[in-house]
Amino acid sequence: MPAVFDDKQLAAIEHVHGPMLVVAGAGTGKTTVLVQRIVRLIQNGHAAPQEILAVTYTDNAAKELKQRVLSEAEKLGLWKPNQDFPLRACTFHAFCNGILHRTGNKFDVVTNEDLFVYLRRRLRELPLKHFIRAASPAEFLSHLLKFFDRCDDELVSVERYEQYVAALCAGALPLPRVSKSREAATLAPAEVIARCREIAAVYRSVRDMLAAENLGTFGQMISRAVSLLQADSGILAAERRKARFLLIDEFQDSNPAQIRIARLLGGEEQNVFAVGDPDQAIYRFRGATNGVFEIFERCFTGVKRVTLVENRRSLAPILQAAFCVIDMNPPAGSVGEPRQPLRSAREREAVQQKRELRAEPVDLVRVPKSGSAAAEAAAVANAIQRMRSGCRGHRVTDATNEFALRGCQWNDFALLYRSHGHREALIRELKAQGIPFAVQGANILEATDVRDVMAAFRAVSNPSDGISLFRLAALPQFRIDGERLRSALASAADTTTLPKILEKVPGGKEVLARLNEAINLSGLHSEQTNEVLEIVLHVLSIPESETIQAFRNFVSNWHQKAITRSGTLDEFLEYLDFYEEAGGAIPALARDTDDSVQLMTAHSAKGLEFAHIFIIRVCAGSFPAHYREVLFEFPQALREPALQLDEDPKQSHNQEERRLAYVAMTRACDTLALYGTRGKGREADPPGIMRNLAQEKSLTEVIHIRDADACSGSSWAPESDTKLASWLALPPRSPLQQMSLSATRIESYQRCPLRFKIENDWRIPDQPAPAMQYGNAVHTALKAYSDSLQQHRPLTRQVFLQCFLDAFSGMYFEDEHQAGLYRNQGLEQLGEFFDLQQAQPPVEVLASEHVFDFQIGGIRVKGRIDRVDRTADGAICLVDYKTGSPRDEEDADKSLQLSIYAMAAQKEWGKLPERIGFHNLTTNRLVETERDEKELALERDKISEVAEGIRAGRFDAKPGRNCHWCPYYSLCPETEEKIYSIAAVGATS
C-alpha cells in the first residue's frame, strides 16, 4: 500500500457527500481507495460503522475488504480486536437476502443448476410445445432459465413480460428473435408470437411452482427485495438509515436490478460511491451489462467522476500491450471521456529514486501447428524452469525488485487459459518436468476415483449397466486380464449381458460378488446415498483421497437441499444426471497450495496478480472463443432506456473477449508471455489478438516476437494411468483391422478413434440410446411403406402408423416422458410423411434398405440405402431418411454417407445417380445434392485414410465439445481430470 496517495486517489478517498463514480483501471488501487474512504468517513465523524454498507462481487472479496478496514481502523485506534465493529461488507445478494429474512419474506434458495434439475423432473407440467424435442427434452430448458434470469436482472416481472407479449399481438412492437438467426427468417409472425406466448406461459408456471414450495433463485433475492423496498416505505427508511453511505466495488459487474437497489438506498442524500472499470467487465453471461456507468449517471444528480490511471502492479511493456488490445474496443463512452492508457507507478518511482528497473518486452511466442498443444506446453514449462533457476540474474535483474530480493518462487508463476479444456497438455508437461502446480477449478466428477464411485453407484442401481460394470471390472483389486475379457466380449452373442460374460472370466465372479454385497448392504440401509457411498468405498476398497472427501461433502450437502425428496441412490443418480446436463460441476476442495505454479482460467484470475503470467492458446477460436448465439433475444423494449442499444451480438461477444484478454494480461507484474499456434501461409503470427499486437507499430520496442523453441513434450508415463487405460490401449484384435467399413463406422472413427475402438473392438453390451431406438422404429415403418409401394399394394395411413407403433412398443426407454414425446413425434412426422407422399406424383420404388457391398483399393465398404427410386424420366434417386436434427444443403454436399451411396449406385446400376439426398422427417423436406467423379475420388481418399489409421492401430481419443454425449465418456482416460496434490507432484530446485 502506498504511503502517499496520488491526487486522483486522494480525491476519491476524501469525497464525502453525494454520488461519485470512480473509474479505476487495472492495478490502480481501487480496493485501497475503498478501504481508506471507509476509514476516513469513520475517523472524521461523517458516519458510524453501522451507517456504512460496502457491497462487492464475491463473499471472499467482501471478507477481505472488511479485514483491511479493520486493520486500518486498529492502526488509527478506531477499533480494538475485542470490540464489535458493525460495518457491513457483503454481496448484493447477501444484502437483499438479509432484507427478506428480517421482514419475514425469506425463501429457500435454489442454484441455477438445481432449478434446472427441479424443472427437468417436472418437465411434463410445463406448457411446452415449440421449445421441446424428444431427442433432448430439456434442450431448451437452460435457454429458458437464462432468459428468466435476465428478466430478474432487468426487473422484468411475469406480468410485465405478459404485457409485452400483448403489445406484440397488437402489432405495437417489433417481433423479437426467438430462434437461431438462420431459422428466424423462416418463422411466420404468428409462429414468433406463439413462441413468445409459450415463453410467457412457462415463465408464469416456473414462478408459480417455486412460490408454491417457497423456493426462489439468486436473481429473485434482488428482484423481490426491490419490490419490497418500493412497496414499503417503512422498510426502505430503516434500510436507508443503515446504509447512509453506500460503497459499491466492481461496479462494472452490476446489473440494472442492483443499480435500482443503490438508487433506492441512496435516497435524497445520494451518498453512493461506485468503483469499477468498464474495460474489466467480463461477466455479461451472469447478467452484468456494460451500460451500468451510464445508468449510474442518469440515476443520480451531480455525479463526480475520478479516473485512476496510475497502475501500481505492472511494468510499462505489459500495460502498453494490454492497452493495445483493449483499445480495439470502442471508448468507454458511458463515462463521458476517452479511454486513457495506464501508467506504471513502479517505473515512475524508480526514475524518481534513480534506481534501475529493467522492464522486459512482452513475449509473443508462435507455436508450430503440428503437435501444437504438446509443443506449447513444453515451451511454457521450459521457460518456467529457466526463469526460476536464473531469477536472480535472468529477466528480473535489478536488486530493487521485490521478486528478485526474495528469490523467484513457483507461485510467482501463473498459467492462464480461456477454458479448462486447454490445460491438459500443460498438466502432463509440468508433471513430467517435476514442476509443482495447483489447478484451480478442477471438476472432481471427472477424477478417476470419483468416476469409479459413480460406476459403482450406477451398477448398484442397475446391475445390467454394462459400461459401469466394465469400469468396475477394470479396478486393479479384481485382477481381471483385459485380453481375456475382450475375447469373451467378442465371442459372446449380441444379447448376452456383461454379468453373464464376467461369470466366465477369471476374477469376474469376485466383481459380481462384491457388487451383490454392496447391493444387499445398501438395501438394508434404505439406499440413503450417503450410506451407500460408505458401503461402496468399503466393499470395493476404494482408498480415501481429497477428491473422495470433496464428493462425500457434495453428497452430504445434497441431502440437505430443498429440492431433495427421499435421499435415495436412485434420486441422487437422477439428480446428478440432470445436474451435469445443466453444466454443474463439483469443485475440488480448497487447500493451501504452498509453493506451486498456478493454473486457472482467465475468469478465475480476476482480482489476482502474479510476477510472471503465461497465457496459452491465444489464437482465434480458442482465445478469443467462438461466438455462441443465445436462443432467445432479450427484447430491447424491456430494457432500461440507457441500455437500448443497437448492438450486434457477435461484435459484443468479441469486445468482451478482448476485455477478458485485457484482464488476463494485466494480472502480470514483471513479465508476460502469450503463446499461440502459427497462422497459415505467409501469416506466421497467430490469428486474433497476437497478430494484432505483432502488427501494431507503436509496440515495436515493447514486444518480442519469436518462434517456440524446437522441443517436443517430455515422454512420460503418468502415475494416475489406470488399468482401464491400459486395457483400452491394448493393440486391436486382428478382426478389427480387417473389418468392412460403412459410412457410420468411418464417421465414427473420424469423430473419435478411441470411441470407434471401444465400439468395435470391445463391444461392451449396453442399452441402445433412445434416439437410436426411435430411429429404428421409424425406419421399420418406412421400410414397410416402401416395400408396399414396390409390391404395388400401398399401405393405408392407419396401417402405416400402426407399423411404427408395433415397432416402438418393443423399445425400452428409461424416461417415460421422453418415450411419450418420441411416440407422439413419430406419429406426427410419419403422418405428415404419408400425406406428402400421397400428394406427389407416383415414382417407381426400385428397392428399400438396399444392401450394398463393394471394394475400394482392397477396402470393403458395406451399407444399406434407405430407398432407391426411379422417376418418370428414368433418373435414379437415392434417399436417406433422417430422424434427428434436420440436414441442410451444405450438409448434403459434404456428406460422406451420400457419397458412398453414389459409389454403390455406380457399382450396382453402372452410372452415378442423378439425385441423392436426405429426407428430414423433422421437417418432411427432401434436401438433394449430386456427386461427380472428382468429388468421389476425394471421398475414396478419405476412406483409404481411415482404413490406414485402423490398420496402423491409431486410436487416440479426440476430446471435444461433444464428449459429454458419448456413451463411453465415463471410460475415456483422456477426459479424466488429473488432480494431483503438491506432494505427489514434487518439485525440482
PDB file of N, CA and C in Angstrom, residues 46-108:
ATOM      1  N   HIS A  46     -18.005  11.492   9.953  1.00  0.00           N
ATOM      2  CA  HIS A  46     -19.100  11.613   8.979  1.00  0.00           C
ATOM      3  C   HIS A  46     -20.095  10.466   9.096  1.00  0.00           C
ATOM      4  N   ALA A  47     -19.626   9.310   9.559  1.00  0.00           N
ATOM      5  CA  ALA A  47     -20.505   8.147   9.647  1.00  0.00           C
ATOM      6  C   ALA A  47     -20.010   7.208  10.729  1.00  0.00           C
ATOM      7  N   ALA A  48     -20.957   6.521  11.364  1.00  0.00           N
ATOM      8  CA  ALA A  48     -20.613   5.422  12.270  1.00  0.00           C
ATOM      9  C   ALA A  48     -20.494   4.164  11.433  1.00  0.00           C
ATOM     10  N   PRO A  49     -19.749   3.167  11.914  1.00  0.00           N
ATOM     11  CA  PRO A  49     -19.603   1.928  11.116  1.00  0.00           C
ATOM     12  C   PRO A  49     -20.935   1.318  10.702  1.00  0.00           C
ATOM     13  N   GLN A  50     -21.946   1.388  11.608  1.00  0.00           N
ATOM     14  CA  GLN A  50     -23.244   0.779  11.307  1.00  0.00           C
ATOM     15  C   GLN A  50     -24.057   1.564  10.267  1.00  0.00           C
ATOM     16  N   GLU A  51     -23.535   2.721   9.842  1.00  0.00           N
ATOM     17  CA  GLU A  51     -24.216   3.506   8.814  1.00  0.00           C
ATOM     18  C   GLU A  51     -23.580   3.322   7.439  1.00  0.00           C
ATOM     19  N   ILE A  52     -22.605   2.420   7.362  1.00  0.00           N
ATOM     20  CA  ILE A  52     -21.878   2.208   6.111  1.00  0.00           C
ATOM     21  C   ILE A  52     -22.176   0.815   5.581  1.00  0.00           C
ATOM     22  N   LEU A  53     -22.478   0.732   4.313  1.00  0.00           N
ATOM     23  CA  LEU A  53     -22.679  -0.549   3.629  1.00  0.00           C
ATOM     24  C   LEU A  53     -21.735  -0.614   2.432  1.00  0.00           C
ATOM     25  N   ALA A  54     -20.885  -1.638   2.412  1.00  0.00           N
ATOM     26  CA  ALA A  54     -19.976  -1.850   1.278  1.00  0.00           C
ATOM     27  C   ALA A  54     -20.376  -3.147   0.592  1.00  0.00           C
ATOM     28  N   VAL A  55     -20.650  -3.073  -0.692  1.00  0.00           N
ATOM     29  CA  VAL A  55     -21.035  -4.280  -1.437  1.00  0.00           C
ATOM     30  C   VAL A  55     -20.001  -4.557  -2.519  1.00  0.00           C
ATOM     31  N   THR A  56     -19.706  -5.809  -2.690  1.00  0.00           N
ATOM     32  CA  THR A  56     -18.768  -6.209  -3.738  1.00  0.00           C
ATOM     33  C   THR A  56     -19.275  -7.485  -4.389  1.00  0.00           C
ATOM     34  N   TYR A  57     -18.465  -8.070  -5.266  1.00  0.00           N
ATOM     35  CA  TYR A  57     -18.978  -9.102  -6.163  1.00  0.00           C
ATOM     36  C   TYR A  57     -18.959 -10.502  -5.559  1.00  0.00           C
ATOM     37  N   THR A  58     -18.025 -10.799  -4.657  1.00  0.00           N
ATOM     38  CA  THR A  58     -17.928 -12.149  -4.092  1.00  0.00           C
ATOM     39  C   THR A  58     -17.838 -12.078  -2.574  1.00  0.00           C
ATOM     40  N   ASP A  59     -18.187 -13.192  -1.932  1.00  0.00           N
ATOM     41  CA  ASP A  59     -18.088 -13.269  -0.477  1.00  0.00           C
ATOM     42  C   ASP A  59     -16.647 -13.094  -0.014  1.00  0.00           C
ATOM     43  N   ASN A  60     -15.709 -13.704  -0.751  1.00  0.00           N
ATOM     44  CA  ASN A  60     -14.300 -13.590  -0.363  1.00  0.00           C
ATOM     45  C   ASN A  60     -13.813 -12.150  -0.456  1.00  0.00           C
ATOM     46  N   ALA A  61     -14.226 -11.452  -1.513  1.00  0.00           N
ATOM     47  CA  ALA A  61     -13.824 -10.051  -1.662  1.00  0.00           C
ATOM     48  C   ALA A  61     -14.408  -9.206  -0.534  1.00  0.00           C
ATOM     49  N   ALA A  62     -15.648  -9.495  -0.139  1.00  0.00           N
ATOM     50  CA  ALA A  62     -16.272  -8.745   0.956  1.00  0.00           C
ATOM     51  C   ALA A  62     -15.539  -9.000   2.262  1.00  0.00           C
ATOM     52  N   LYS A  63     -15.168 -10.242   2.498  1.00  0.00           N
ATOM     53  CA  LYS A  63     -14.432 -10.590   3.719  1.00  0.00           C
ATOM     54  C   LYS A  63     -13.076  -9.886   3.759  1.00  0.00           C
ATOM     55  N   GLU A  64     -12.377  -9.901   2.618  1.00  0.00           N
ATOM     56  CA  GLU A  64     -11.068  -9.244   2.552  1.00  0.00           C
ATOM     57  C   GLU A  64     -11.196  -7.744   2.771  1.00  0.00           C
ATOM     58  N   LEU A  65     -12.226  -7.142   2.182  1.00  0.00           N
ATOM     59  CA  LEU A  65     -12.434  -5.702   2.326  1.00  0.00           C
ATOM     60  C   LEU A  65     -12.631  -5.339   3.800  1.00  0.00           C
ATOM     61  N   LYS A  66     -13.457  -6.104   4.502  1.00  0.00           N
ATOM     62  CA  LYS A  66     -13.697  -5.792   5.908  1.00  0.00           C
ATOM     63  C   LYS A  66     -12.435  -5.992   6.734  1.00  0.00           C
ATOM     64  N   GLN A  67     -11.676  -7.048   6.439  1.00  0.00           N
ATOM     65  CA  GLN A  67     -10.437  -7.291   7.187  1.00  0.00           C
ATOM     66  C   GLN A  67      -9.459  -6.127   7.013  1.00  0.00           C
ATOM     67  N   ARG A  68      -9.375  -5.598   5.809  1.00  0.00           N
ATOM     68  CA  ARG A  68      -8.461  -4.483   5.564  1.00  0.00           C
ATOM     69  C   ARG A  68      -8.933  -3.213   6.277  1.00  0.00           C
ATOM     70  N   VAL A  69     -10.235  -3.000   6.326  1.00  0.00           N
ATOM     71  CA  VAL A  69     -10.769  -1.855   7.059  1.00  0.00           C
ATOM     72  C   VAL A  69     -10.452  -1.993   8.545  1.00  0.00           C
ATOM     73  N   LEU A  70     -10.654  -3.202   9.074  1.00  0.00           N
ATOM     74  CA  LEU A  70     -10.365  -3.435  10.489  1.00  0.00           C
ATOM     75  C   LEU A  70      -8.890  -3.195  10.794  1.00  0.00           C
ATOM     76  N   SER A  71      -8.027  -3.641   9.896  1.00  0.00           N
ATOM     77  CA  SER A  71      -6.594  -3.461  10.105  1.00  0.00           C
ATOM     78  C   SER A  71      -6.240  -1.981  10.160  1.00  0.00           C
ATOM     79  N   GLU A  72      -6.790  -1.193   9.229  1.00  0.00           N
ATOM     80  CA  GLU A  72      -6.514   0.247   9.214  1.00  0.00           C
ATOM     81  C   GLU A  72      -7.140   0.935  10.433  1.00  0.00           C
ATOM     82  N   ALA A  73      -8.355   0.492  10.788  1.00  0.00           N
ATOM     83  CA  ALA A  73      -9.028   1.101  11.935  1.00  0.00           C
ATOM     84  C   ALA A  73      -8.264   0.828  13.224  1.00  0.00           C
ATOM     85  N   GLU A  74      -7.676  -0.354  13.323  1.00  0.00           N
ATOM     86  CA  GLU A  74      -6.897  -0.693  14.514  1.00  0.00           C
ATOM     87  C   GLU A  74      -5.644   0.179  14.601  1.00  0.00           C
ATOM     88  N   LYS A  75      -4.988   0.394  13.460  1.00  0.00           N
ATOM     89  CA  LYS A  75      -3.787   1.233  13.454  1.00  0.00           C
ATOM     90  C   LYS A  75      -4.089   2.654  13.933  1.00  0.00           C
ATOM     91  N   LEU A  76      -5.288   3.143  13.607  1.00  0.00           N
ATOM     92  CA  LEU A  76      -5.669   4.512  13.939  1.00  0.00           C
ATOM     93  C   LEU A  76      -6.381   4.605  15.293  1.00  0.00           C
ATOM     94  N   GLY A  77      -6.487   3.480  15.981  1.00  0.00           N
ATOM     95  CA  GLY A  77      -7.140   3.475  17.288  1.00  0.00           C
ATOM     96  C   GLY A  77      -8.648   3.585  17.224  1.00  0.00           C
ATOM     97  N   LEU A  78      -9.229   3.306  16.084  1.00  0.00           N
ATOM     98  CA  LEU A  78     -10.677   3.366  15.923  1.00  0.00           C
ATOM     99  C   LEU A  78     -11.361   2.062  16.313  1.00  0.00           C
ATOM    100  N   TRP A  79     -10.565   1.031  16.533  1.00  0.00           N
ATOM    101  CA  TRP A  79     -11.141  -0.288  16.833  1.00  0.00           C
ATOM    102  C   TRP A  79     -10.111  -1.139  17.545  1.00  0.00           C
ATOM    103  N   LYS A  80     -10.588  -1.958  18.485  1.00  0.00           N
ATOM    104  CA  LYS A  80      -9.747  -2.934  19.157  1.00  0.00           C
ATOM    105  C   LYS A  80     -10.292  -4.327  18.880  1.00  0.00           C
ATOM    106  N   PRO A  81      -9.396  -5.319  18.770  1.00  0.00           N
ATOM    107  CA  PRO A  81      -9.824  -6.667  18.367  1.00  0.00           C
ATOM    108  C   PRO A  81     -10.963  -7.260  19.183  1.00  0.00           C
ATOM    109  N   ASN A  82     -11.131  -6.841  20.438  1.00  0.00           N
ATOM    110  CA  ASN A  82     -12.201  -7.424  21.254  1.00  0.00           C
ATOM    111  C   ASN A  82     -13.501  -6.612  21.179  1.00  0.00           C
ATOM    112  N   GLN A  83     -13.537  -5.609  20.317  1.00  0.00           N
ATOM    113  CA  GLN A  83     -14.728  -4.775  20.185  1.00  0.00           C
ATOM    114  C   GLN A  83     -15.534  -5.161  18.947  1.00  0.00           C
ATOM    115  N   ASP A  84     -16.818  -4.845  19.023  1.00  0.00           N
ATOM    116  CA  ASP A  84     -17.680  -5.039  17.855  1.00  0.00           C
ATOM    117  C   ASP A  84     -17.413  -3.917  16.856  1.00  0.00           C
ATOM    118  N   PHE A  85     -17.485  -4.225  15.591  1.00  0.00           N
ATOM    119  CA  PHE A  85     -17.301  -3.224  14.543  1.00  0.00           C
ATOM    120  C   PHE A  85     -18.383  -3.482  13.493  1.00  0.00           C
ATOM    121  N   PRO A  86     -19.548  -2.834  13.615  1.00  0.00           N
ATOM    122  CA  PRO A  86     -20.737  -3.217  12.827  1.00  0.00           C
ATOM    123  C   PRO A  86     -20.754  -2.719  11.387  1.00  0.00           C
ATOM    124  N   LEU A  87     -19.604  -2.606  10.781  1.00  0.00           N
ATOM    125  CA  LEU A  87     -19.565  -2.295   9.349  1.00  0.00           C
ATOM    126  C   LEU A  87     -20.067  -3.496   8.565  1.00  0.00           C
ATOM    127  N   ARG A  88     -20.936  -3.252   7.613  1.00  0.00           N
ATOM    128  CA  ARG A  88     -21.427  -4.345   6.764  1.00  0.00           C
ATOM    129  C   ARG A  88     -20.681  -4.348   5.435  1.00  0.00           C
ATOM    130  N   ALA A  89     -20.056  -5.480   5.138  1.00  0.00           N
ATOM    131  CA  ALA A  89     -19.422  -5.692   3.829  1.00  0.00           C
ATOM    132  C   ALA A  89     -19.941  -7.020   3.314  1.00  0.00           C
ATOM    133  N   CYS A  90     -20.602  -7.002   2.188  1.00  0.00           N
ATOM    134  CA  CYS A  90     -21.248  -8.222   1.684  1.00  0.00           C
ATOM    135  C   CYS A  90     -21.508  -8.069   0.186  1.00  0.00           C
ATOM    136  N   THR A  91     -22.088  -9.103  -0.408  1.00  0.00           N
ATOM    137  CA  THR A  91     -22.501  -9.020  -1.806  1.00  0.00           C
ATOM    138  C   THR A  91     -23.911  -8.421  -1.877  1.00  0.00           C
ATOM    139  N   PHE A  92     -24.312  -7.994  -3.055  1.00  0.00           N
ATOM    140  CA  PHE A  92     -25.676  -7.506  -3.247  1.00  0.00           C
ATOM    141  C   PHE A  92     -26.687  -8.592  -2.866  1.00  0.00           C
ATOM    142  N   HIS A  93     -26.391  -9.833  -3.259  1.00  0.00           N
ATOM    143  CA  HIS A  93     -27.325 -10.923  -2.977  1.00  0.00           C
ATOM    144  C   HIS A  93     -27.476 -11.143  -1.476  1.00  0.00           C
ATOM    145  N   ALA A  94     -26.346 -11.122  -0.753  1.00  0.00           N
ATOM    146  CA  ALA A  94     -26.413 -11.328   0.695  1.00  0.00           C
ATOM    147  C   ALA A  94     -27.179 -10.183   1.360  1.00  0.00           C
ATOM    148  N   PHE A  95     -26.958  -8.966   0.906  1.00  0.00           N
ATOM    149  CA  PHE A  95     -27.667  -7.820   1.472  1.00  0.00           C
ATOM    150  C   PHE A  95     -29.178  -7.963   1.264  1.00  0.00           C
ATOM    151  N   CYS A  96     -29.570  -8.294   0.043  1.00  0.00           N
ATOM    152  CA  CYS A  96     -31.007  -8.419  -0.256  1.00  0.00           C
ATOM    153  C   CYS A  96     -31.624  -9.599   0.481  1.00  0.00           C
ATOM    154  N   ASN A  97     -30.872 -10.683   0.583  1.00  0.00           N
ATOM    155  CA  ASN A  97     -31.383 -11.838   1.314  1.00  0.00           C
ATOM    156  C   ASN A  97     -31.604 -11.478   2.785  1.00  0.00           C
ATOM    157  N   GLY A  98     -30.721 -10.627   3.327  1.00  0.00           N
ATOM    158  CA  GLY A  98     -30.887 -10.177   4.702  1.00  0.00           C
ATOM    159  C   GLY A  98     -32.178  -9.395   4.881  1.00  0.00           C
ATOM    160  N   ILE A  99     -32.501  -8.534   3.931  1.00  0.00           N
ATOM    161  CA  ILE A  99     -33.759  -7.785   3.994  1.00  0.00           C
ATOM    162  C   ILE A  99     -34.952  -8.750   4.017  1.00  0.00           C
ATOM    163  N   LEU A 100     -34.914  -9.749   3.125  1.00  0.00           N
ATOM    164  CA  LEU A 100     -36.021 -10.704   3.057  1.00  0.00           C
ATOM    165  C   LEU A 100     -36.159 -11.476   4.362  1.00  0.00           C
ATOM    166  N   HIS A 101     -35.041 -11.855   4.969  1.00  0.00           N
ATOM    167  CA  HIS A 101     -35.082 -12.578   6.239  1.00  0.00           C
ATOM    168  C   HIS A 101     -35.653 -11.702   7.345  1.00  0.00           C
ATOM    169  N   ARG A 102     -35.167 -10.451   7.422  1.00  0.00           N
ATOM    170  CA  ARG A 102     -35.600  -9.574   8.514  1.00  0.00           C
ATOM    171  C   ARG A 102     -37.076  -9.206   8.423  1.00  0.00           C
ATOM    172  N   THR A 103     -37.647  -9.267   7.220  1.00  0.00           N
ATOM    173  CA  THR A 103     -39.042  -8.860   7.038  1.00  0.00           C
ATOM    174  C   THR A 103     -39.997 -10.040   6.907  1.00  0.00           C
ATOM    175  N   GLY A 104     -39.470 -11.268   7.156  1.00  0.00           N
ATOM    176  CA  GLY A 104     -40.332 -12.447   7.077  1.00  0.00           C
ATOM    177  C   GLY A 104     -40.674 -12.880   5.676  1.00  0.00           C
ATOM    178  N   ASN A 105     -39.818 -12.524   4.711  1.00  0.00           N
ATOM    179  CA  ASN A 105     -40.077 -12.892   3.306  1.00  0.00           C
ATOM    180  C   ASN A 105     -39.018 -13.845   2.756  1.00  0.00           C
ATOM    181  N   LYS A 106     -38.362 -14.560   3.643  1.00  0.00           N
ATOM    182  CA  LYS A 106     -37.281 -15.431   3.188  1.00  0.00           C
ATOM    183  C   LYS A 106     -37.839 -16.626   2.425  1.00  0.00           C
ATOM    184  N   PHE A 107     -36.996 -17.223   1.612  1.00  0.00           N
ATOM    185  CA  PHE A 107     -37.334 -18.447   0.878  1.00  0.00           C
ATOM    186  C   PHE A 107     -36.078 -19.294   0.768  1.00  0.00           C
ATOM    187  N   ASP A 108     -36.271 -20.557   0.438  1.00  0.00           N
ATOM    188  CA  ASP A 108     -35.128 -21.440   0.217  1.00  0.00           C
ATOM    189  C   ASP A 108     -34.556 -21.156  -1.166  1.00  0.00           C
TER     190      ASP A 108
END
